[in-house]
Amino acid sequence: NAGVTQTPKFRVLKTGQSMTLLCAQDMNHEYMYWYRQDPGMGLRLIHYSVGEGTTAKGEVPDGYNVSRLKKQNFLLGLESAAPSQTSVYFCASSYSSGQPQHFGDGTRLSIL
Amino acid sequence: AQSVTQLGSHVSVSEGALVLLRCNYSSSVPPYLFWYVQYPNQGLQLLLKYTTGATLVKGINGFEAEFKKSETSFHLTKPSAHMSDAAEYFCAVSDQIKGSNYKLTFGKGTLLTVNP
């Protein structure tokens, strides 16, 4: 049982480049989330989804887009990467809202 | 919106000593409360949760936490620290986003160091 799988695990981008982070869960969870983790800041919610075909903004959505075309997948896109987006990105999923979330191992992204 | 305060960004204890990590939240309405642990280069793992019922919650690896509504606190304890407990610990509270949808609001984390 893989749980929540994030790809890639590491990536270095140049300013202005675009990329997509993939999150896949095999627990049939309805809710999925993208967070970023920065030193001393805890985790901050970027976007979330309450079900297939739905997405919504979190605390820090600017510069990111998401899509949930399939229930098991939640994609995070950076259209034009900026150095301020250097961070560790975590995907999480949960069976229902407010319940414990299951996290992936993270994607470490550096923007030069 | 909820806020979560973890007192002490870094706590250092000796092996075998009591571990106490503090967490306070802002809401007067009893929320769902969680403690997560993060080992280096890994994601967050759920240690324990409080939803309803008994206010003393037992989790994995010998940790427990007590929900105190009057103090809006949910401190994490372990009677005897082990070297393997060295990690970063995050307190989180469920926070209403919209309608019946909730997100987790996290504290900034406490790094626990265990000295031999």
PDB file of C-alpha atoms in Angstrom, chain B residues 3-54:
ATOM      1  CA  SER B   3      -3.988  30.054  14.941  1.00  0.00           C
ATOM      2  CA  VAL B   4      -1.679  27.537  16.577  1.00  0.00           C
ATOM      3  CA  THR B   5       1.226  28.453  18.820  1.00  0.00           C
ATOM      4  CA  GLN B   6       3.969  26.009  19.661  1.00  0.00           C
ATOM      5  CA  LEU B   7       6.050  27.368  22.508  1.00  0.00           C
ATOM      6  CA  GLY B   8       9.701  26.717  21.835  1.00  0.00           C
ATOM      7  CA  SER B   9      11.028  26.144  18.342  1.00  0.00           C
ATOM      8  CA  HIS B  10      13.712  23.854  19.770  1.00  0.00           C
ATOM      9  CA  VAL B  11      13.518  21.572  22.800  1.00  0.00           C
ATOM     10  CA  SER B  12      16.465  19.535  24.020  1.00  0.00           C
ATOM     11  CA  VAL B  13      16.156  16.667  26.511  1.00  0.00           C
ATOM     12  CA  SER B  14      18.345  13.874  27.775  1.00  0.00           C
ATOM     13  CA  GLU B  15      17.599  10.276  26.900  1.00  0.00           C
ATOM     14  CA  GLY B  16      15.176   8.914  29.506  1.00  0.00           C
ATOM     15  CA  ALA B  17      13.880  12.342  30.495  1.00  0.00           C
ATOM     16  CA  LEU B  18      10.326  13.618  30.187  1.00  0.00           C
ATOM     17  CA  VAL B  19       9.345  15.136  26.863  1.00  0.00           C
ATOM     18  CA  LEU B  20       6.896  18.061  26.969  1.00  0.00           C
ATOM     19  CA  LEU B  21       6.021  19.926  23.788  1.00  0.00           C
ATOM     20  CA  ARG B  22       3.517  22.739  24.160  1.00  0.00           C
ATOM     21  CA  CYS B  23       0.678  23.675  21.843  1.00  0.00           C
ATOM     22  CA  ASN B  24      -2.013  26.311  22.245  1.00  0.00           C
ATOM     23  CA  TYR B  25      -4.742  27.143  19.775  1.00  0.00           C
ATOM     24  CA  SER B  26      -6.920  30.188  19.426  1.00  0.00           C
ATOM     25  CA  SER B  27     -10.516  29.026  19.041  1.00  0.00           C
ATOM     26  CA  SER B  28     -12.994  28.821  21.898  1.00  0.00           C
ATOM     27  CA  VAL B  29     -14.921  26.165  19.976  1.00  0.00           C
ATOM     28  CA  PRO B  30     -13.435  22.697  20.596  1.00  0.00           C
ATOM     29  CA  PRO B  31     -11.783  21.753  17.334  1.00  0.00           C
ATOM     30  CA  TYR B  32     -10.176  18.573  16.133  1.00  0.00           C
ATOM     31  CA  LEU B  33      -6.543  18.547  17.238  1.00  0.00           C
ATOM     32  CA  PHE B  34      -3.567  16.636  15.918  1.00  0.00           C
ATOM     33  CA  TRP B  35       0.108  16.069  16.540  1.00  0.00           C
ATOM     34  CA  TYR B  36       2.330  15.065  13.649  1.00  0.00           C
ATOM     35  CA  VAL B  37       5.984  14.049  13.608  1.00  0.00           C
ATOM     36  CA  GLN B  38       8.417  14.673  10.787  1.00  0.00           C
ATOM     37  CA  TYR B  39      11.705  12.806  10.514  1.00  0.00           C
ATOM     38  CA  PRO B  40      14.444  14.258   8.290  1.00  0.00           C
ATOM     39  CA  ASN B  41      13.634  14.172   4.585  1.00  0.00           C
ATOM     40  CA  GLN B  42      10.262  12.576   5.188  1.00  0.00           C
ATOM     41  CA  GLY B  43       6.650  13.631   5.193  1.00  0.00           C
ATOM     42  CA  LEU B  44       4.501  14.134   8.254  1.00  0.00           C
ATOM     43  CA  GLN B  45       3.196  11.132  10.186  1.00  0.00           C
ATOM     44  CA  LEU B  46       0.198  11.272  12.480  1.00  0.00           C
ATOM     45  CA  LEU B  47       1.120  10.734  16.134  1.00  0.00           C
ATOM     46  CA  LEU B  48      -2.303  11.175  17.686  1.00  0.00           C
ATOM     47  CA  LYS B  49      -5.575  13.008  17.343  1.00  0.00           C
ATOM     48  CA  TYR B  50      -8.351  14.404  19.484  1.00  0.00           C
ATOM     49  CA  THR B  51     -11.830  14.577  18.022  1.00  0.00           C
ATOM     50  CA  THR B  52     -14.361  14.011  20.810  1.00  0.00           C
ATOM     51  CA  GLY B  53     -14.615  12.045  24.039  1.00  0.00           C
ATOM     52  CA  ALA B  54     -11.724  11.332  26.372  1.00  0.00           C
TER      53      ALA B  54
END
